[in-house]
């Protein structure tokens, strides 16, 4: 098939991913709201903490949909790299919101542990927890089907042309995000089962109501563990650090193996957002090989785009120049 057929087929598959993620987000939103209401009526912090954990997964799905939407937006004269960093800002805001809500729930849990002056409606808590297990089973099935549908795309290697590279990177990123959402759904299922066990205990043994704040402590730790990596990754992106799956030394070694490359004057690697890496490299050619600059540039671009999976790259070349003294006249006179 030609490139147009392949692009249409990929766009059709991506629309399927968007539909499944949108449906998952809607289910998460509806049940999260139901859990908050049920937890409030039942006076159960465990139920509300479970809803808080569900909020982190809902945020992840919304960020994935946002990334898919932004990947189709063209750069402007002011935002020449596009709007990919908006996904990073949204991730930070959502995590901070989760932490604020978690701090409130932890405060209430500590107060309940100290004073023990609260009552829990075991029937409503038990019903809400049972529905939570059922919803998470449905979510796992939905996201697992979506992951299998697109599992082949992870081995796809972007081509050297910029449009194909951009589309392939966003498609692979969406597939990885669906798989990550499926893993989170499994974690939610385990947490919902824990809430169900606590609800069963409280329903039939009200004197063990301490299980409710204990669940809040445990689930708060799970929330931190699932969000701290997001903060670390977004921090690296904002600081324009090198993605952890890439090695600058390895990239330099492979670039120096290209015929007629004498040295690497400068190399910068950073991420626009998760899954979209950019690079700028300044190469110096060996003496007498200036006429081969197009061939060297093509090989360097293919290496960066195909081998290392760059989303964007810029290769600058210069002919061989003997290194001049980097000490200025003022430094020379002071050292003398």
Short mmCIF file of N, CA, C and O in Angstrom, two decimals, residues 86-213:
data_model
loop_
_atom_site.label_atom_id
_atom_site.label_comp_id
_atom_site.label_asym_id
_atom_site.label_seq_id
_atom_site.Cartn_x
_atom_site.Cartn_y
_atom_site.Cartn_z
N UNK A 86 2.08 21.61 26.80
CA UNK A 86 0.83 21.82 27.53
C UNK A 86 0.43 20.55 28.27
O UNK A 86 -0.16 20.61 29.35
N UNK A 87 0.77 19.40 27.70
CA UNK A 87 0.50 18.12 28.36
C UNK A 87 1.26 18.03 29.68
O UNK A 87 0.74 17.54 30.69
N UNK A 88 2.49 18.52 29.70
CA UNK A 88 3.32 18.49 30.91
C UNK A 88 2.73 19.40 31.98
O UNK A 88 2.64 19.02 33.16
N UNK A 89 2.31 20.60 31.59
CA UNK A 89 1.70 21.51 32.56
C UNK A 89 0.43 20.92 33.15
O UNK A 89 0.17 21.02 34.35
N UNK A 90 -0.37 20.28 32.30
CA UNK A 90 -1.61 19.66 32.78
C UNK A 90 -1.31 18.54 33.77
O UNK A 90 -2.03 18.37 34.76
N UNK A 91 -0.25 17.78 33.51
CA UNK A 91 0.11 16.68 34.41
C UNK A 91 0.49 17.22 35.79
O UNK A 91 0.08 16.67 36.82
N UNK A 92 1.27 18.29 35.83
CA UNK A 92 1.68 18.87 37.12
C UNK A 92 0.47 19.39 37.89
O UNK A 92 0.34 19.15 39.10
N UNK A 93 -0.43 20.09 37.20
CA UNK A 93 -1.62 20.63 37.87
C UNK A 93 -2.48 19.51 38.44
O UNK A 93 -2.97 19.59 39.57
N UNK A 94 -2.67 18.44 37.67
CA UNK A 94 -3.52 17.33 38.13
C UNK A 94 -2.90 16.63 39.34
O UNK A 94 -3.61 16.28 40.30
N UNK A 95 -1.59 16.45 39.35
CA UNK A 95 -0.93 15.80 40.48
C UNK A 95 -1.02 16.67 41.72
O UNK A 95 -1.28 16.18 42.83
N UNK A 96 -0.82 17.97 41.58
CA UNK A 96 -0.93 18.87 42.73
C UNK A 96 -2.35 18.85 43.30
O UNK A 96 -2.53 18.88 44.52
N UNK A 97 -3.35 18.78 42.43
CA UNK A 97 -4.73 18.69 42.90
C UNK A 97 -4.95 17.41 43.70
O UNK A 97 -5.59 17.43 44.77
N UNK A 98 -4.40 16.32 43.22
CA UNK A 98 -4.52 15.04 43.93
C UNK A 98 -3.87 15.13 45.30
O UNK A 98 -4.42 14.65 46.31
N UNK A 99 -2.70 15.76 45.39
CA UNK A 99 -2.00 15.87 46.67
C UNK A 99 -2.78 16.73 47.67
O UNK A 99 -2.79 16.44 48.87
N UNK A 100 -3.41 17.80 47.19
CA UNK A 100 -4.21 18.64 48.08
C UNK A 100 -5.38 17.85 48.68
O UNK A 100 -5.63 17.88 49.89
N UNK A 101 -6.08 17.12 47.82
CA UNK A 101 -7.20 16.30 48.30
C UNK A 101 -6.72 15.19 49.23
O UNK A 101 -7.36 14.89 50.24
N UNK A 102 -5.57 14.60 48.90
CA UNK A 102 -5.03 13.52 49.73
C UNK A 102 -4.64 14.04 51.12
O UNK A 102 -4.85 13.36 52.13
N UNK A 103 -4.08 15.24 51.18
CA UNK A 103 -3.70 15.82 52.47
C UNK A 103 -4.95 16.02 53.35
O UNK A 103 -4.90 15.76 54.57
N UNK A 104 -6.04 16.45 52.76
CA UNK A 104 -7.28 16.62 53.52
C UNK A 104 -7.78 15.28 54.06
O UNK A 104 -8.16 15.18 55.24
N UNK A 105 -7.77 14.24 53.23
CA UNK A 105 -8.23 12.93 53.67
C UNK A 105 -7.32 12.35 54.75
O UNK A 105 -7.79 11.71 55.71
N UNK A 106 -6.03 12.56 54.62
CA UNK A 106 -5.09 12.07 55.64
C UNK A 106 -5.32 12.77 56.98
O UNK A 106 -5.25 12.15 58.04
N UNK A 107 -5.59 14.06 56.92
CA UNK A 107 -5.88 14.80 58.15
C UNK A 107 -7.11 14.22 58.84
O UNK A 107 -7.11 14.01 60.06
N UNK A 108 -8.17 13.97 58.07
CA UNK A 108 -9.38 13.39 58.64
C UNK A 108 -9.11 11.99 59.19
O UNK A 108 -9.66 11.60 60.24
N UNK A 109 -8.27 11.21 58.49
CA UNK A 109 -7.94 9.86 58.97
C UNK A 109 -7.21 9.90 60.30
O UNK A 109 -7.47 9.09 61.20
N UNK A 110 -6.28 10.85 60.44
CA UNK A 110 -5.55 10.98 61.71
C UNK A 110 -6.50 11.37 62.83
O UNK A 110 -6.42 10.84 63.96
N UNK A 111 -7.41 12.30 62.55
CA UNK A 111 -8.38 12.72 63.56
C UNK A 111 -9.26 11.54 64.00
O UNK A 111 -9.55 11.37 65.20
N UNK A 112 -9.67 10.73 63.05
CA UNK A 112 -10.50 9.57 63.39
C UNK A 112 -9.70 8.54 64.20
O UNK A 112 -10.24 7.91 65.12
N UNK A 113 -8.44 8.37 63.84
CA UNK A 113 -7.62 7.40 64.57
C UNK A 113 -7.42 7.84 66.02
O UNK A 113 -7.41 7.02 66.94
N UNK A 114 -7.28 9.15 66.24
CA UNK A 114 -7.04 9.66 67.60
C UNK A 114 -8.31 9.64 68.44
O UNK A 114 -8.30 9.17 69.59
N UNK A 115 -9.40 10.13 67.88
CA UNK A 115 -10.62 10.33 68.67
C UNK A 115 -11.61 9.18 68.57
O UNK A 115 -12.39 8.96 69.52
N UNK A 116 -11.65 8.49 67.46
CA UNK A 116 -12.56 7.36 67.26
C UNK A 116 -14.03 7.74 67.48
O UNK A 116 -14.85 6.93 67.90
N UNK A 117 -14.37 9.00 67.21
CA UNK A 117 -15.74 9.47 67.42
C UNK A 117 -16.49 9.58 66.09
O UNK A 117 -16.89 10.67 65.68
N UNK A 118 -16.64 8.49 65.41
CA UNK A 118 -17.32 8.51 64.12
C UNK A 118 -18.07 7.19 63.93
O UNK A 118 -17.75 6.17 64.57
N UNK A 119 -19.06 7.22 63.08
CA UNK A 119 -19.83 6.03 62.73
C UNK A 119 -19.84 5.88 61.21
O UNK A 119 -19.85 6.87 60.47
N UNK A 120 -19.83 4.64 60.76
CA UNK A 120 -19.80 4.34 59.33
C UNK A 120 -21.01 3.50 58.97
O UNK A 120 -21.33 2.53 59.67
N UNK A 121 -21.69 3.86 57.91
CA UNK A 121 -22.82 3.09 57.41
C UNK A 121 -22.27 1.90 56.61
O UNK A 121 -21.88 2.04 55.45
N UNK A 122 -22.21 0.76 57.25
CA UNK A 122 -21.60 -0.41 56.63
C UNK A 122 -22.32 -0.88 55.38
O UNK A 122 -21.68 -1.37 54.43
N UNK A 123 -23.64 -0.75 55.33
CA UNK A 123 -24.40 -1.22 54.17
C UNK A 123 -24.04 -0.43 52.92
O UNK A 123 -23.75 -0.99 51.86
N UNK A 124 -24.06 0.91 53.04
CA UNK A 124 -23.75 1.75 51.88
C UNK A 124 -22.28 1.57 51.47
O UNK A 124 -21.96 1.51 50.28
N UNK A 125 -21.39 1.46 52.45
CA UNK A 125 -19.98 1.24 52.14
C UNK A 125 -19.78 -0.07 51.41
O UNK A 125 -19.02 -0.16 50.43
N UNK A 126 -20.48 -1.11 51.85
CA UNK A 126 -20.35 -2.43 51.22
C UNK A 126 -20.87 -2.40 49.79
O UNK A 126 -20.23 -2.94 48.87
N UNK A 127 -22.02 -1.76 49.57
CA UNK A 127 -22.59 -1.68 48.23
C UNK A 127 -21.68 -0.88 47.29
O UNK A 127 -21.41 -1.30 46.16
N UNK A 128 -21.19 0.26 47.77
CA UNK A 128 -20.32 1.10 46.95
C UNK A 128 -19.03 0.37 46.59
O UNK A 128 -18.55 0.44 45.46
N UNK A 129 -18.44 -0.34 47.56
CA UNK A 129 -17.21 -1.08 47.30
C UNK A 129 -17.44 -2.20 46.30
O UNK A 129 -16.59 -2.45 45.42
N UNK A 130 -18.58 -2.88 46.40
CA UNK A 130 -18.88 -3.97 45.46
C UNK A 130 -19.04 -3.43 44.05
O UNK A 130 -18.54 -4.01 43.07
N UNK A 131 -19.72 -2.29 43.91
CA UNK A 131 -19.86 -1.66 42.59
C UNK A 131 -18.49 -1.24 42.07
O UNK A 131 -18.21 -1.34 40.86
N UNK A 132 -17.61 -0.77 42.96
CA UNK A 132 -16.27 -0.39 42.55
C UNK A 132 -15.49 -1.54 41.95
O UNK A 132 -14.79 -1.38 40.95
N UNK A 133 -15.59 -2.72 42.55
CA UNK A 133 -14.92 -3.89 42.00
C UNK A 133 -15.45 -4.21 40.61
O UNK A 133 -14.70 -4.49 39.67
N UNK A 134 -16.77 -4.14 40.46
CA UNK A 134 -17.39 -4.43 39.16
C UNK A 134 -16.94 -3.43 38.09
O UNK A 134 -16.60 -3.82 36.96
N UNK A 135 -16.91 -2.15 38.44
CA UNK A 135 -16.51 -1.12 37.48
C UNK A 135 -15.06 -1.31 37.07
O UNK A 135 -14.71 -1.18 35.88
N UNK A 136 -14.19 -1.63 38.01
CA UNK A 136 -12.78 -1.82 37.67
C UNK A 136 -12.58 -3.07 36.81
O UNK A 136 -11.67 -3.12 35.98
N UNK A 137 -13.40 -4.08 36.99
CA UNK A 137 -13.34 -5.24 36.10
C UNK A 137 -13.72 -4.83 34.68
O UNK A 137 -13.06 -5.25 33.70
N UNK A 138 -14.75 -4.02 34.54
CA UNK A 138 -15.16 -3.53 33.22
C UNK A 138 -14.06 -2.67 32.59
O UNK A 138 -13.74 -2.80 31.40
N UNK A 139 -13.44 -1.80 33.40
CA UNK A 139 -12.37 -0.95 32.90
C UNK A 139 -11.18 -1.77 32.42
O UNK A 139 -10.59 -1.50 31.38
N UNK A 140 -10.81 -2.79 33.20
CA UNK A 140 -9.70 -3.65 32.80
C UNK A 140 -9.98 -4.35 31.48
O UNK A 140 -9.10 -4.43 30.61
N UNK A 141 -11.20 -4.84 31.30
CA UNK A 141 -11.57 -5.51 30.05
C UNK A 141 -11.51 -4.52 28.89
O UNK A 141 -10.98 -4.82 27.82
N UNK A 142 -12.05 -3.32 29.08
CA UNK A 142 -12.09 -2.32 28.02
C UNK A 142 -10.69 -1.91 27.58
O UNK A 142 -10.36 -1.89 26.39
N UNK A 143 -9.82 -1.59 28.54
CA UNK A 143 -8.47 -1.13 28.22
C UNK A 143 -7.60 -2.27 27.72
O UNK A 143 -6.71 -2.07 26.90
N UNK A 144 -7.83 -3.48 28.20
CA UNK A 144 -7.06 -4.62 27.72
C UNK A 144 -7.37 -4.88 26.25
O UNK A 144 -6.48 -5.17 25.45
N UNK A 145 -8.63 -4.78 25.84
CA UNK A 145 -8.99 -4.95 24.44
C UNK A 145 -8.31 -3.90 23.58
O UNK A 145 -7.81 -4.17 22.51
N UNK A 146 -8.27 -2.66 24.09
CA UNK A 146 -7.63 -1.58 23.33
C UNK A 146 -6.15 -1.83 23.20
O UNK A 146 -5.54 -1.59 22.17
N UNK A 147 -5.52 -2.35 24.29
CA UNK A 147 -4.09 -2.61 24.22
C UNK A 147 -3.75 -3.68 23.21
O UNK A 147 -2.81 -3.57 22.44
N UNK A 148 -4.56 -4.79 23.16
CA UNK A 148 -4.29 -5.85 22.20
C UNK A 148 -4.46 -5.35 20.77
O UNK A 148 -3.76 -5.76 19.87
N UNK A 149 -5.42 -4.46 20.56
CA UNK A 149 -5.68 -3.96 19.23
C UNK A 149 -4.48 -3.24 18.65
O UNK A 149 -4.24 -3.27 17.45
N UNK A 150 -3.67 -2.65 19.53
CA UNK A 150 -2.57 -1.82 19.05
C UNK A 150 -1.21 -2.32 19.51
O UNK A 150 -0.25 -1.58 19.47
N UNK A 151 -1.14 -3.55 19.93
CA UNK A 151 0.12 -4.03 20.49
C UNK A 151 1.22 -4.08 19.44
O UNK A 151 2.40 -4.01 19.77
N UNK A 152 0.88 -4.21 18.16
CA UNK A 152 1.89 -4.32 17.13
C UNK A 152 2.65 -3.02 16.91
O UNK A 152 3.75 -3.04 16.36
N UNK A 153 2.08 -1.91 17.30
CA UNK A 153 2.68 -0.63 16.96
C UNK A 153 3.93 -0.33 17.77
O UNK A 153 4.68 0.56 17.42
N UNK A 154 4.21 -1.08 18.82
CA UNK A 154 5.36 -0.76 19.66
C UNK A 154 6.66 -1.07 18.94
O UNK A 154 7.71 -0.52 19.28
N UNK A 155 6.65 -1.95 17.99
CA UNK A 155 7.87 -2.27 17.26
C UNK A 155 8.05 -1.40 16.03
O UNK A 155 8.98 -1.58 15.26
N UNK A 156 7.14 -0.46 15.80
CA UNK A 156 7.20 0.38 14.61
C UNK A 156 8.35 1.36 14.75
O UNK A 156 8.49 2.05 15.75
N UNK A 157 9.19 1.47 13.72
CA UNK A 157 10.32 2.40 13.73
C UNK A 157 9.97 3.59 12.87
O UNK A 157 9.61 3.43 11.70
N UNK A 158 10.07 4.80 13.39
CA UNK A 158 9.74 5.97 12.60
C UNK A 158 10.65 6.10 11.39
O UNK A 158 11.84 5.79 11.44
N UNK A 159 10.09 6.60 10.31
CA UNK A 159 10.87 6.85 9.11
C UNK A 159 11.56 8.19 9.23
O UNK A 159 11.32 8.99 10.12
N UNK A 160 12.41 8.48 8.26
CA UNK A 160 13.24 9.67 8.36
C UNK A 160 12.48 10.96 8.08
O UNK A 160 12.89 12.02 8.49
N UNK A 161 11.37 10.89 7.34
CA UNK A 161 10.64 12.11 7.04
C UNK A 161 9.91 12.61 8.27
O UNK A 161 9.36 11.84 9.03
N UNK A 162 9.88 13.90 8.42
CA UNK A 162 9.33 14.48 9.64
C UNK A 162 7.87 14.16 9.88
O UNK A 162 7.49 13.81 10.99
N UNK A 163 6.95 14.28 8.90
CA UNK A 163 5.55 13.99 9.18
C UNK A 163 5.31 12.57 9.63
O UNK A 163 4.57 12.33 10.57
N UNK A 164 5.95 11.60 8.96
CA UNK A 164 5.76 10.21 9.36
C UNK A 164 6.30 9.96 10.75
O UNK A 164 5.73 9.22 11.54
N UNK A 165 7.42 10.58 11.04
CA UNK A 165 8.01 10.41 12.36
C UNK A 165 7.08 10.95 13.43
O UNK A 165 6.86 10.32 14.46
N UNK A 166 6.52 12.11 13.18
CA UNK A 166 5.62 12.71 14.17
C UNK A 166 4.41 11.83 14.40
O UNK A 166 4.01 11.61 15.53
N UNK A 167 3.84 11.31 13.33
CA UNK A 167 2.64 10.50 13.51
C UNK A 167 2.95 9.18 14.19
O UNK A 167 2.24 8.75 15.09
N UNK A 168 4.04 8.55 13.79
CA UNK A 168 4.38 7.26 14.38
C UNK A 168 4.69 7.41 15.86
O UNK A 168 4.32 6.56 16.67
N UNK A 169 5.36 8.50 16.22
CA UNK A 169 5.69 8.70 17.64
C UNK A 169 4.44 8.89 18.46
O UNK A 169 4.30 8.32 19.54
N UNK A 170 3.49 9.68 17.95
CA UNK A 170 2.28 9.92 18.72
C UNK A 170 1.45 8.65 18.81
O UNK A 170 0.82 8.39 19.82
N UNK A 171 1.45 7.83 17.74
CA UNK A 171 0.68 6.60 17.77
C UNK A 171 1.27 5.62 18.77
O UNK A 171 0.56 5.00 19.56
N UNK A 172 2.63 5.50 18.77
CA UNK A 172 3.26 4.61 19.74
C UNK A 172 3.05 5.09 21.15
O UNK A 172 2.82 4.29 22.06
N UNK A 173 3.09 6.41 21.33
CA UNK A 173 2.88 6.98 22.66
C UNK A 173 1.47 6.67 23.16
O UNK A 173 1.27 6.33 24.31
N UNK A 174 0.47 6.77 22.24
CA UNK A 174 -0.90 6.49 22.65
C UNK A 174 -1.07 5.03 23.02
O UNK A 174 -1.77 4.70 23.96
N UNK A 175 -0.40 4.13 22.28
CA UNK A 175 -0.52 2.71 22.58
C UNK A 175 0.11 2.38 23.93
O UNK A 175 -0.45 1.62 24.72
N UNK A 176 1.27 2.98 24.19
CA UNK A 176 1.92 2.76 25.49
C UNK A 176 1.04 3.31 26.61
O UNK A 176 0.95 2.71 27.68
N UNK A 177 0.40 4.44 26.37
CA UNK A 177 -0.45 5.03 27.39
C UNK A 177 -1.66 4.14 27.68
O UNK A 177 -2.11 4.04 28.82
N UNK A 178 -2.20 3.49 26.63
CA UNK A 178 -3.32 2.57 26.84
C UNK A 178 -2.88 1.40 27.70
O UNK A 178 -3.60 0.96 28.61
N UNK A 179 -1.71 0.87 27.43
CA UNK A 179 -1.20 -0.24 28.23
C UNK A 179 -0.98 0.21 29.67
O UNK A 179 -1.26 -0.54 30.62
N UNK A 180 -0.45 1.42 29.85
CA UNK A 180 -0.25 1.94 31.21
C UNK A 180 -1.59 2.11 31.93
O UNK A 180 -1.71 1.81 33.12
N UNK A 181 -2.61 2.58 31.19
CA UNK A 181 -3.93 2.73 31.79
C UNK A 181 -4.50 1.38 32.22
O UNK A 181 -5.17 1.27 33.24
N UNK A 182 -4.21 0.34 31.43
CA UNK A 182 -4.67 -1.01 31.79
C UNK A 182 -4.00 -1.48 33.09
O UNK A 182 -4.65 -2.06 33.97
N UNK A 183 -2.69 -1.21 33.21
CA UNK A 183 -1.99 -1.58 34.44
C UNK A 183 -2.57 -0.85 35.64
O UNK A 183 -2.77 -1.42 36.72
N UNK A 184 -2.87 0.45 35.46
CA UNK A 184 -3.48 1.21 36.55
C UNK A 184 -4.86 0.67 36.91
O UNK A 184 -5.26 0.68 38.08
N UNK A 185 -5.60 0.21 35.90
CA UNK A 185 -6.92 -0.35 36.17
C UNK A 185 -6.80 -1.62 37.02
O UNK A 185 -7.62 -1.86 37.91
N UNK A 186 -5.75 -2.41 36.77
CA UNK A 186 -5.52 -3.59 37.61
C UNK A 186 -5.20 -3.18 39.04
O UNK A 186 -5.66 -3.81 40.00
N UNK A 187 -4.40 -2.11 39.17
CA UNK A 187 -4.12 -1.61 40.52
C UNK A 187 -5.36 -1.11 41.22
O UNK A 187 -5.55 -1.34 42.42
N UNK A 188 -6.23 -0.44 40.47
CA UNK A 188 -7.51 0.01 41.04
C UNK A 188 -8.36 -1.17 41.48
O UNK A 188 -9.07 -1.09 42.50
N UNK A 189 -8.32 -2.25 40.71
CA UNK A 189 -9.11 -3.44 41.06
C UNK A 189 -8.64 -4.01 42.39
O UNK A 189 -9.46 -4.36 43.25
N UNK A 190 -7.32 -4.10 42.56
CA UNK A 190 -6.78 -4.61 43.83
C UNK A 190 -7.18 -3.70 44.98
O UNK A 190 -7.59 -4.16 46.06
N UNK A 191 -7.12 -2.38 44.75
CA UNK A 191 -7.49 -1.43 45.80
C UNK A 191 -8.98 -1.54 46.11
O UNK A 191 -9.39 -1.49 47.29
N UNK A 192 -9.82 -1.70 45.10
CA UNK A 192 -11.26 -1.83 45.32
C UNK A 192 -11.59 -3.10 46.10
O UNK A 192 -12.49 -3.10 46.94
N UNK A 193 -10.84 -4.15 45.83
CA UNK A 193 -11.03 -5.39 46.59
C UNK A 193 -10.67 -5.15 48.06
O UNK A 193 -11.34 -5.64 48.98
N UNK A 194 -9.59 -4.37 48.29
CA UNK A 194 -9.22 -4.04 49.66
C UNK A 194 -10.31 -3.25 50.37
O UNK A 194 -10.62 -3.49 51.55
N UNK A 195 -10.92 -2.29 49.65
CA UNK A 195 -12.02 -1.52 50.23
C UNK A 195 -13.20 -2.44 50.52
O UNK A 195 -13.88 -2.30 51.55
N UNK A 196 -13.46 -3.39 49.63
CA UNK A 196 -14.57 -4.31 49.81
C UNK A 196 -14.37 -5.17 51.06
O UNK A 196 -15.30 -5.40 51.84
N UNK A 197 -13.12 -5.62 51.27
CA UNK A 197 -12.82 -6.41 52.47
C UNK A 197 -13.03 -5.57 53.73
O UNK A 197 -13.63 -6.03 54.71
N UNK A 198 -12.53 -4.30 53.68
CA UNK A 198 -12.72 -3.42 54.84
C UNK A 198 -14.20 -3.14 55.08
O UNK A 198 -14.66 -3.11 56.24
N UNK A 199 -14.98 -2.96 54.00
CA UNK A 199 -16.41 -2.72 54.15
C UNK A 199 -17.12 -3.94 54.75
O UNK A 199 -18.02 -3.80 55.58
N UNK A 200 -16.69 -5.12 54.34
CA UNK A 200 -17.28 -6.35 54.88
C UNK A 200 -17.01 -6.46 56.38
O UNK A 200 -17.88 -6.82 57.18
N UNK A 201 -15.76 -6.12 56.77
CA UNK A 201 -15.40 -6.18 58.20
C UNK A 201 -16.23 -5.19 59.00
O UNK A 201 -16.79 -5.51 60.06
N UNK A 202 -16.33 -3.95 58.50
CA UNK A 202 -17.06 -2.91 59.23
C UNK A 202 -18.55 -3.21 59.28
O UNK A 202 -19.23 -2.93 60.28
N UNK A 203 -19.08 -3.81 58.20
CA UNK A 203 -20.51 -4.12 58.17
C UNK A 203 -20.89 -5.13 59.23
O UNK A 203 -21.92 -5.00 59.92
N UNK A 204 -20.07 -6.15 59.40
CA UNK A 204 -20.43 -7.24 60.31
C UNK A 204 -19.69 -7.15 61.66
O UNK A 204 -20.06 -7.83 62.61
N UNK A 205 -18.61 -6.33 61.71
CA UNK A 205 -17.89 -6.12 62.97
C UNK A 205 -17.65 -4.62 63.15
O UNK A 205 -16.54 -4.12 62.95
N UNK A 206 -18.70 -3.87 63.51
CA UNK A 206 -18.56 -2.41 63.60
C UNK A 206 -17.46 -1.96 64.57
O UNK A 206 -16.94 -0.85 64.42
N UNK A 207 -17.13 -2.80 65.54
CA UNK A 207 -16.09 -2.40 66.50
C UNK A 207 -14.70 -2.29 65.83
O UNK A 207 -13.78 -1.70 66.41
N UNK A 208 -14.57 -2.85 64.62
CA UNK A 208 -13.30 -2.77 63.89
C UNK A 208 -13.34 -1.65 62.84
O UNK A 208 -12.70 -1.75 61.78
N UNK A 209 -14.04 -0.58 63.17
CA UNK A 209 -14.15 0.52 62.21
C UNK A 209 -12.81 1.22 61.96
O UNK A 209 -12.69 2.02 61.02
N UNK A 210 -11.79 0.94 62.76
CA UNK A 210 -10.46 1.50 62.53
C UNK A 210 -9.91 1.07 61.17
O UNK A 210 -8.98 1.69 60.63
N UNK A 211 -10.51 0.02 60.57
CA UNK A 211 -10.07 -0.43 59.25
C UNK A 211 -10.25 0.66 58.20
O UNK A 211 -9.53 0.70 57.20
N UNK A 212 -11.22 1.55 58.41
CA UNK A 212 -11.47 2.61 57.43
C UNK A 212 -10.31 3.60 57.34
O UNK A 212 -9.77 3.80 56.25
N UNK A 213 -9.84 4.23 58.43
CA UNK A 213 -8.68 5.12 58.31
C UNK A 213 -7.40 4.37 57.93
O UNK A 213 -6.53 4.95 57.27
#
